[in-house]
């Protein structure tokens, strides 16, 4: 509601970088730094190197932005922490076909790769004056350039311990789950809930399933669209909006020692309690809820 492309945005949450979806440069800082920024209007930032990700082609059915990021994060350079403190810049005409909710996932999960922030090249370059552009210059120098063929991305799962542990979900089929959590800033957007509803409609969940809209506005939109009724009819528990299970807070927190399938952005040790957390896209989280295990198909 507030950020615009080209702005520098500060917040005290590590996923402040999500605002990069509008083409802003967003950074999560500490409370003391934020207090200083309020007082002085300044913040110290060392200009970081940029890694460019050119997205080409189209995603196959069942593949979502979450799979793209889990695939990117599984790259050996990122897994070996070479991306720490870099900027991830995402670009490509393919993004013009994506919903904003899907674009949001790209900068949101950049920090899971150790990046300083993520930024998406605006779909349409709009300027505050004729001399300013919010796209990288044609001769811009990038430390690394990755050309991603979206048609080759498959449904992914990040195995417990790190979002960078991405493998094709086909390699983890049959993994039993004790609970499913669908929500958080990266997995509880309206587009996510819509995808989940398509899977759960006229079906019943097999394991405890918690669904949490990422904001009250999304919750209201889901109610008006009939999605909440679909979730409840399927036997899922819809909990109040917020971060919730993603960081082991709020209602629906699962028990220690359980295996959880989630569409959140983090599965670090103890992040969701003393549990084994598998990260997937919203559709495959819903499929796991129905089957009680990871599956590559309904």
XYZ file of N, CA, C and O in Angstrom, residues 96-225:
520
model
N 5.832 -10.968 -16.691
C 4.622 -10.230 -17.062
C 3.385 -11.122 -16.992
O 2.256 -10.631 -16.867
N 3.584 -12.433 -17.059
C 2.465 -13.376 -17.002
C 2.156 -13.823 -15.576
O 1.176 -14.523 -15.345
N 2.980 -13.435 -14.629
C 2.795 -13.865 -13.244
C 1.872 -12.905 -12.497
O 1.839 -11.710 -12.769
N 1.129 -13.442 -11.533
C 0.360 -12.579 -10.637
C 1.334 -11.902 -9.675
O 2.449 -12.386 -9.458
N 0.892 -10.820 -9.091
C 1.753 -10.138 -8.126
C 2.068 -11.057 -6.943
O 3.179 -11.045 -6.412
N 1.087 -11.859 -6.521
C 1.305 -12.775 -5.405
C 2.454 -13.741 -5.681
O 3.215 -14.096 -4.777
N 2.578 -14.172 -6.927
C 3.660 -15.077 -7.282
C 4.988 -14.326 -7.371
O 6.028 -14.817 -6.907
N 4.972 -13.143 -7.944
C 6.190 -12.330 -8.027
C 6.742 -12.059 -6.628
O 7.960 -12.065 -6.398
N 5.852 -11.847 -5.684
C 6.198 -11.546 -4.291
C 7.140 -12.591 -3.685
O 7.995 -12.273 -2.861
N 6.991 -13.844 -4.105
C 7.771 -14.937 -3.529
C 9.260 -14.798 -3.846
O 10.116 -15.198 -3.047
N 9.592 -14.237 -4.992
C 10.991 -14.147 -5.420
C 11.840 -13.320 -4.459
O 12.845 -13.819 -3.937
N 11.485 -12.055 -4.206
C 12.294 -11.306 -3.238
C 12.101 -11.803 -1.815
O 13.021 -11.766 -1.004
N 10.891 -12.280 -1.516
C 10.593 -12.760 -0.164
C 11.573 -13.825 0.279
O 12.074 -13.808 1.403
N 11.868 -14.786 -0.602
C 12.733 -15.905 -0.216
C 14.202 -15.690 -0.564
O 15.015 -16.601 -0.385
N 14.550 -14.496 -1.021
C 15.959 -14.220 -1.319
C 16.818 -14.337 -0.062
O 17.944 -14.844 -0.118
N 16.290 -13.881 1.064
C 17.083 -13.936 2.295
C 17.346 -15.374 2.737
O 18.295 -15.635 3.469
N 16.508 -16.308 2.294
C 16.752 -17.709 2.626
C 18.027 -18.212 1.958
O 18.585 -19.228 2.373
N 18.469 -17.502 0.926
C 19.731 -17.844 0.279
C 20.896 -17.043 0.823
O 22.006 -17.123 0.295
N 20.629 -16.248 1.862
C 21.673 -15.425 2.461
C 21.793 -14.046 1.847
O 22.666 -13.261 2.234
N 20.929 -13.729 0.871
C 21.021 -12.441 0.185
C 20.685 -11.282 1.113
O 19.932 -11.421 2.080
N 21.243 -10.133 0.785
C 20.948 -8.898 1.510
C 19.485 -8.514 1.291
O 18.774 -8.142 2.209
N 19.045 -8.620 0.036
C 17.651 -8.354 -0.319
C 17.402 -8.899 -1.713
O 18.330 -9.335 -2.405
N 16.152 -8.878 -2.124
C 15.788 -9.263 -3.475
C 15.000 -8.136 -4.111
O 14.296 -7.388 -3.413
N 15.134 -7.975 -5.402
C 14.410 -6.906 -6.091
C 13.969 -7.418 -7.462
O 14.710 -8.137 -8.141
N 12.755 -7.095 -7.839
C 12.201 -7.525 -9.119
C 12.154 -6.333 -10.059
O 11.636 -5.268 -9.695
N 12.708 -6.514 -11.237
C 12.666 -5.445 -12.225
C 11.206 -5.145 -12.543
O 10.446 -6.060 -12.882
N 10.783 -3.889 -12.425
C 9.374 -3.555 -12.651
C 8.874 -4.022 -14.012
O 9.608 -4.006 -15.000
N 7.611 -4.461 -14.052
C 7.033 -4.918 -15.313
C 7.050 -3.809 -16.347
O 7.256 -4.019 -17.519
N 6.776 -2.613 -15.861
C 6.694 -1.472 -16.771
C 7.463 -0.332 -16.137
O 7.189 0.051 -15.007
N 8.438 0.171 -16.815
C 9.275 1.211 -16.228
C 8.512 2.525 -16.133
O 8.161 3.146 -17.121
N 8.235 2.910 -14.875
C 7.598 4.208 -14.641
C 8.607 5.059 -13.882
O 9.338 4.558 -13.028
N 8.652 6.320 -14.175
C 9.673 7.169 -13.577
C 9.067 8.370 -12.882
O 7.976 8.819 -13.193
N 9.812 8.852 -11.874
C 9.411 10.082 -11.203
C 9.786 11.294 -12.043
O 9.168 12.346 -11.957
N 10.836 11.167 -12.844
C 11.172 12.205 -13.807
C 11.822 11.521 -15.008
O 12.179 10.341 -14.962
N 11.964 12.254 -16.079
C 12.392 11.659 -17.348
C 13.818 11.140 -17.322
O 14.227 10.402 -18.214
N 14.596 11.500 -16.307
C 15.990 11.095 -16.256
C 16.238 9.879 -15.364
O 17.380 9.477 -15.153
N 15.161 9.300 -14.823
C 15.314 8.196 -13.880
C 14.647 6.941 -14.427
O 13.516 6.974 -14.875
N 15.375 5.827 -14.389
C 14.820 4.535 -14.772
C 15.020 3.561 -13.622
O 16.023 3.631 -12.902
N 14.070 2.669 -13.426
C 14.184 1.703 -12.345
C 14.511 0.312 -12.863
O 14.251 -0.683 -12.210
N 15.081 0.264 -14.037
C 15.608 -0.981 -14.576
C 17.124 -0.853 -14.627
O 17.669 0.248 -14.746
N 17.805 -1.978 -14.558
C 19.265 -1.933 -14.636
C 19.694 -1.435 -16.015
O 19.047 -1.721 -17.024
N 20.792 -0.700 -16.043
C 21.321 -0.200 -17.309
C 21.725 -1.365 -18.208
O 22.115 -2.432 -17.719
N 21.642 -1.196 -19.521
C 22.041 -2.273 -20.452
C 23.459 -2.764 -20.227
O 23.773 -3.931 -20.475
N 24.347 -1.867 -19.759
C 25.735 -2.268 -19.543
C 26.049 -2.494 -18.065
O 27.210 -2.482 -17.650
N 25.008 -2.725 -17.258
C 25.213 -2.951 -15.823
C 26.097 -4.171 -15.586
O 26.009 -5.166 -16.311
N 26.952 -4.087 -14.600
C 27.857 -5.179 -14.270
C 27.292 -5.995 -13.108
O 27.006 -5.457 -12.042
N 27.113 -7.297 -13.334
C 26.615 -8.183 -12.293
C 27.708 -9.159 -11.887
O 28.479 -9.628 -12.728
N 27.765 -9.467 -10.608
C 28.777 -10.408 -10.144
C 28.510 -11.813 -10.677
O 29.441 -12.556 -11.011
N 27.227 -12.179 -10.747
C 26.825 -13.476 -11.299
C 25.553 -13.275 -12.115
O 24.713 -12.429 -11.774
N 25.413 -14.042 -13.185
C 24.199 -14.009 -14.002
C 23.702 -15.444 -14.176
O 24.468 -16.334 -14.568
N 22.431 -15.662 -13.869
C 21.820 -16.977 -14.006
C 20.670 -16.877 -15.003
O 19.789 -16.017 -14.861
N 20.674 -17.729 -15.999
C 19.581 -17.791 -16.962
C 18.715 -19.000 -16.610
O 19.153 -20.145 -16.732
N 17.500 -18.721 -16.150
C 16.606 -19.764 -15.649
C 15.533 -20.078 -16.686
O 14.733 -19.198 -17.045
N 15.509 -21.296 -17.173
C 14.461 -21.754 -18.094
C 13.320 -22.300 -17.248
O 13.403 -23.400 -16.689
N 12.244 -21.533 -17.133
C 11.142 -21.894 -16.249
C 10.486 -23.211 -16.644
O 9.955 -23.925 -15.788
N 10.514 -23.545 -17.917
C 9.861 -24.773 -18.362
C 10.573 -26.034 -17.845
O 10.010 -27.127 -17.881
N 11.805 -25.852 -17.350
C 12.552 -26.995 -16.837
C 12.448 -27.137 -15.317
O 12.973 -28.085 -14.737
N 11.760 -26.187 -14.679
C 11.573 -26.257 -13.237
C 10.484 -27.284 -12.931
O 9.420 -27.299 -13.555
N 10.741 -28.153 -11.968
C 9.769 -29.169 -11.563
C 9.300 -28.859 -10.142
O 9.935 -28.075 -9.427
N 8.181 -29.447 -9.714
C 7.757 -29.269 -8.319
C 8.877 -29.694 -7.373
O 9.474 -30.757 -7.543
N 9.158 -28.846 -6.385
C 10.293 -29.052 -5.502
C 9.856 -29.241 -4.052
O 8.744 -28.873 -3.665
N 10.761 -29.782 -3.267
C 10.582 -29.843 -1.817
C 11.941 -29.579 -1.186
O 12.970 -30.053 -1.675
N 11.933 -28.760 -0.127
C 13.156 -28.541 0.645
C 13.093 -29.459 1.856
O 12.167 -29.365 2.666
N 14.038 -30.353 1.969
C 14.050 -31.301 3.071
C 14.453 -30.584 4.368
O 15.014 -29.481 4.328
N 14.148 -31.186 5.521
C 14.353 -30.500 6.813
C 15.748 -29.937 7.025
O 16.746 -30.519 6.604
N 15.767 -28.757 7.677
C 17.032 -28.165 8.095
C 17.435 -26.899 7.394
O 18.105 -26.044 7.974
N 17.005 -26.733 6.122
C 17.445 -25.556 5.377
C 16.604 -25.417 4.104
O 16.415 -26.408 3.390
N 16.119 -24.212 3.793
C 15.372 -24.006 2.550
C 16.211 -24.266 1.302
O 15.672 -24.416 0.205
N 17.531 -24.342 1.478
C 18.424 -24.603 0.349
C 18.554 -26.097 0.040
O 19.252 -26.467 -0.903
N 17.871 -26.922 0.822
C 17.927 -28.375 0.619
C 16.892 -28.817 -0.413
O 16.178 -29.797 -0.211
N 16.792 -28.112 -1.506
C 15.762 -28.406 -2.487
C 16.075 -29.616 -3.362
O 17.187 -29.747 -3.868
N 15.064 -30.477 -3.518
C 15.153 -31.619 -4.434
C 13.808 -31.748 -5.137
O 12.795 -31.241 -4.643
N 13.734 -32.412 -6.280
C 12.432 -32.640 -6.909
C 11.535 -33.423 -5.952
O 11.980 -34.353 -5.290
N 10.274 -33.026 -5.874
C 9.367 -33.692 -4.937
C 9.215 -35.167 -5.281
O 8.909 -35.989 -4.409
N 9.456 -35.518 -6.521
C 9.366 -36.919 -6.935
C 10.339 -37.809 -6.163
O 10.132 -39.015 -6.037
N 11.420 -37.204 -5.630
C 12.414 -37.964 -4.883
C 12.026 -38.157 -3.422
O 12.715 -38.869 -2.677
N 10.929 -37.509 -3.000
C 10.506 -37.608 -1.596
C 9.093 -38.150 -1.462
O 8.501 -38.104 -0.385
N 8.545 -38.671 -2.558
C 7.185 -39.212 -2.540
C 7.069 -40.323 -1.499
O 7.944 -41.181 -1.378
N 5.978 -40.279 -0.726
C 5.737 -41.294 0.290
C 6.159 -40.883 1.681
O 5.866 -41.588 2.655
N 6.829 -39.725 1.815
C 7.222 -39.240 3.132
C 5.969 -38.922 3.944
O 5.165 -38.066 3.566
N 5.783 -39.607 5.061
C 4.597 -39.425 5.879
C 4.619 -38.068 6.574
O 5.682 -37.567 6.952
N 3.445 -37.479 6.748
C 3.352 -36.206 7.448
C 2.336 -36.303 8.575
O 1.309 -36.972 8.446
N 2.645 -35.647 9.678
C 1.738 -35.628 10.827
C 0.816 -34.419 10.802
O -0.235 -34.426 11.442
N 1.231 -33.382 10.098
C 0.433 -32.162 10.045
C 0.847 -31.344 8.828
O 1.951 -31.509 8.295
N -0.050 -30.461 8.416
C 0.213 -29.571 7.283
C -0.105 -28.148 7.713
O -1.138 -27.901 8.356
N 0.800 -27.241 7.379
C 0.554 -25.813 7.658
C 0.660 -25.021 6.370
O 1.655 -25.108 5.649
N -0.374 -24.254 6.087
C -0.425 -23.406 4.891
C -0.630 -21.973 5.354
O -1.648 -21.646 5.974
N 0.342 -21.114 5.093
C 0.211 -19.734 5.558
C 1.517 -18.980 5.480
O 2.407 -19.328 4.705
N 1.625 -17.920 6.250
C 2.780 -17.032 6.349
C 2.812 -16.028 5.203
O 2.010 -16.084 4.272
N 3.797 -15.113 5.249
C 3.889 -14.061 4.233
C 4.099 -14.644 2.846
O 3.599 -14.116 1.855
N 4.812 -15.748 2.761
C 5.102 -16.319 1.449
C 4.073 -17.342 0.987
O 3.949 -17.598 -0.201
N 3.308 -17.923 1.916
C 2.413 -19.009 1.538
C 0.959 -18.832 1.892
O 0.153 -19.753 1.707
N 0.579 -17.643 2.399
C -0.807 -17.422 2.796
C -1.479 -16.311 2.018
O -2.492 -15.750 2.449
N -0.926 -15.978 0.852
C -1.503 -14.925 0.018
C -2.766 -15.455 -0.669
O -3.018 -16.658 -0.693
N -3.542 -14.561 -1.246
C -4.811 -14.991 -1.852
C -4.585 -16.002 -2.961
O -5.314 -16.997 -3.077
N -3.568 -15.768 -3.791
C -3.268 -16.698 -4.878
C -2.960 -18.090 -4.340
O -3.351 -19.110 -4.929
N -2.269 -18.145 -3.180
C -1.946 -19.421 -2.552
C -3.211 -20.118 -2.058
O -3.401 -21.320 -2.266
N -4.060 -19.350 -1.381
C -5.300 -19.924 -0.839
C -6.218 -20.394 -1.957
O -6.910 -21.408 -1.820
N -6.212 -19.679 -3.067
C -7.022 -20.084 -4.216
C -6.531 -21.424 -4.759
O -7.331 -22.315 -5.077
N -5.211 -21.584 -4.843
C -4.637 -22.840 -5.333
C -4.964 -23.986 -4.387
O -5.270 -25.105 -4.815
N -4.923 -23.707 -3.089
C -5.226 -24.729 -2.085
C -6.693 -25.139 -2.161
O -7.035 -26.327 -2.078
N -7.561 -24.150 -2.337
C -8.997 -24.431 -2.401
C -9.346 -25.331 -3.579
O -10.236 -26.193 -3.483
N -8.655 -25.159 -4.689
C -8.917 -25.996 -5.860
C -8.593 -27.461 -5.577
O -9.233 -28.361 -6.112
N -7.598 -27.695 -4.725
C -7.212 -29.057 -4.372
C -8.167 -29.642 -3.321
O -8.561 -30.815 -3.398
N -8.554 -28.817 -2.333
C -9.338 -29.318 -1.206
C -10.840 -29.383 -1.466
O -11.565 -30.049 -0.715
N -11.306 -28.730 -2.496
C -12.751 -28.687 -2.744
C -13.330 -30.094 -2.881
O -12.831 -30.924 -3.634
N -14.372 -30.349 -2.097
C -15.089 -31.632 -2.092
C -14.226 -32.800 -1.642
O -14.500 -33.955 -1.974
N -13.165 -32.495 -0.866
C -12.311 -33.553 -0.327
C -12.149 -33.349 1.174
O -12.563 -32.329 1.721
N -11.549 -34.318 1.851
C -11.308 -34.240 3.284
C -9.821 -34.416 3.577
O -9.148 -35.248 2.951
N -9.326 -33.645 4.523
C -7.923 -33.774 4.894
C -7.744 -35.009 5.771
O -8.643 -35.395 6.527
N -6.583 -35.616 5.669
C -6.293 -36.846 6.399
C -5.525 -36.577 7.686
O -5.544 -37.386 8.611
N -4.822 -35.446 7.734
C -4.017 -35.077 8.907
C -4.399 -33.673 9.357
O -4.990 -32.907 8.583
N -4.099 -33.311 10.613
C -4.381 -31.941 11.064
C -3.793 -30.928 10.093
O -2.609 -30.988 9.765
N -4.642 -30.027 9.627
C -4.235 -29.042 8.620
C -4.634 -27.656 9.083
O -5.799 -27.403 9.388
N -3.655 -26.774 9.143
C -3.884 -25.407 9.600
C -3.670 -24.447 8.439
O -2.652 -24.504 7.760
N -4.639 -23.578 8.228
C -4.562 -22.611 7.129
C -4.684 -21.214 7.706
O -5.598 -20.919 8.474
N -3.769 -20.359 7.305
C -3.672 -19.029 7.906
C -3.394 -17.988 6.817
O -2.330 -17.992 6.204
N -4.359 -17.127 6.562
C -4.173 -16.058 5.582
C -3.058 -15.127 6.052
O -2.894 -14.893 7.254
N -2.318 -14.582 5.121
C -1.164 -13.756 5.482
C -1.536 -12.383 6.018
O -0.706 -11.700 6.599
N -2.771 -11.962 5.823
C -3.215 -10.671 6.360
C -4.725 -10.690 6.516
O -5.417 -11.559 5.967
N -5.251 -9.722 7.254
C -6.700 -9.638 7.433
C -7.390 -9.320 6.114
O -8.508 -9.777 5.857
N -6.725 -8.545 5.260
C -7.307 -8.242 3.948
C -7.443 -9.507 3.105
O -8.453 -9.719 2.423
N -6.413 -10.361 3.161
C -6.468 -11.619 2.419
C -7.552 -12.518 3.013
O -8.300 -13.173 2.280
N -7.639 -12.547 4.333
C -8.673 -13.360 4.994
C -10.072 -12.916 4.545
O -10.934 -13.746 4.209
N -10.288 -11.609 4.501
C -11.589 -11.087 4.072
C -11.873 -11.467 2.629
O -12.988 -11.872 2.286
N -10.865 -11.343 1.780
C -11.024 -11.704 0.371
C -11.343 -13.192 0.224
O -12.173 -13.586 -0.600
N -10.698 -14.016 1.038
C -10.935 -15.455 0.995
C -12.349 -15.795 1.464
O -13.004 -16.690 0.920
N -12.824 -15.063 2.470
C -14.185 -15.285 2.959
C -15.207 -14.910 1.889
O -16.155 -15.658 1.622
N -14.996 -13.749 1.268
C -15.931 -13.271 0.251
C -15.934 -14.168 -0.977
O -16.943 -14.244 -1.693
N -14.820 -14.857 -1.216
C -14.718 -15.735 -2.382
C -15.157 -17.169 -2.088
O -15.114 -18.033 -2.973
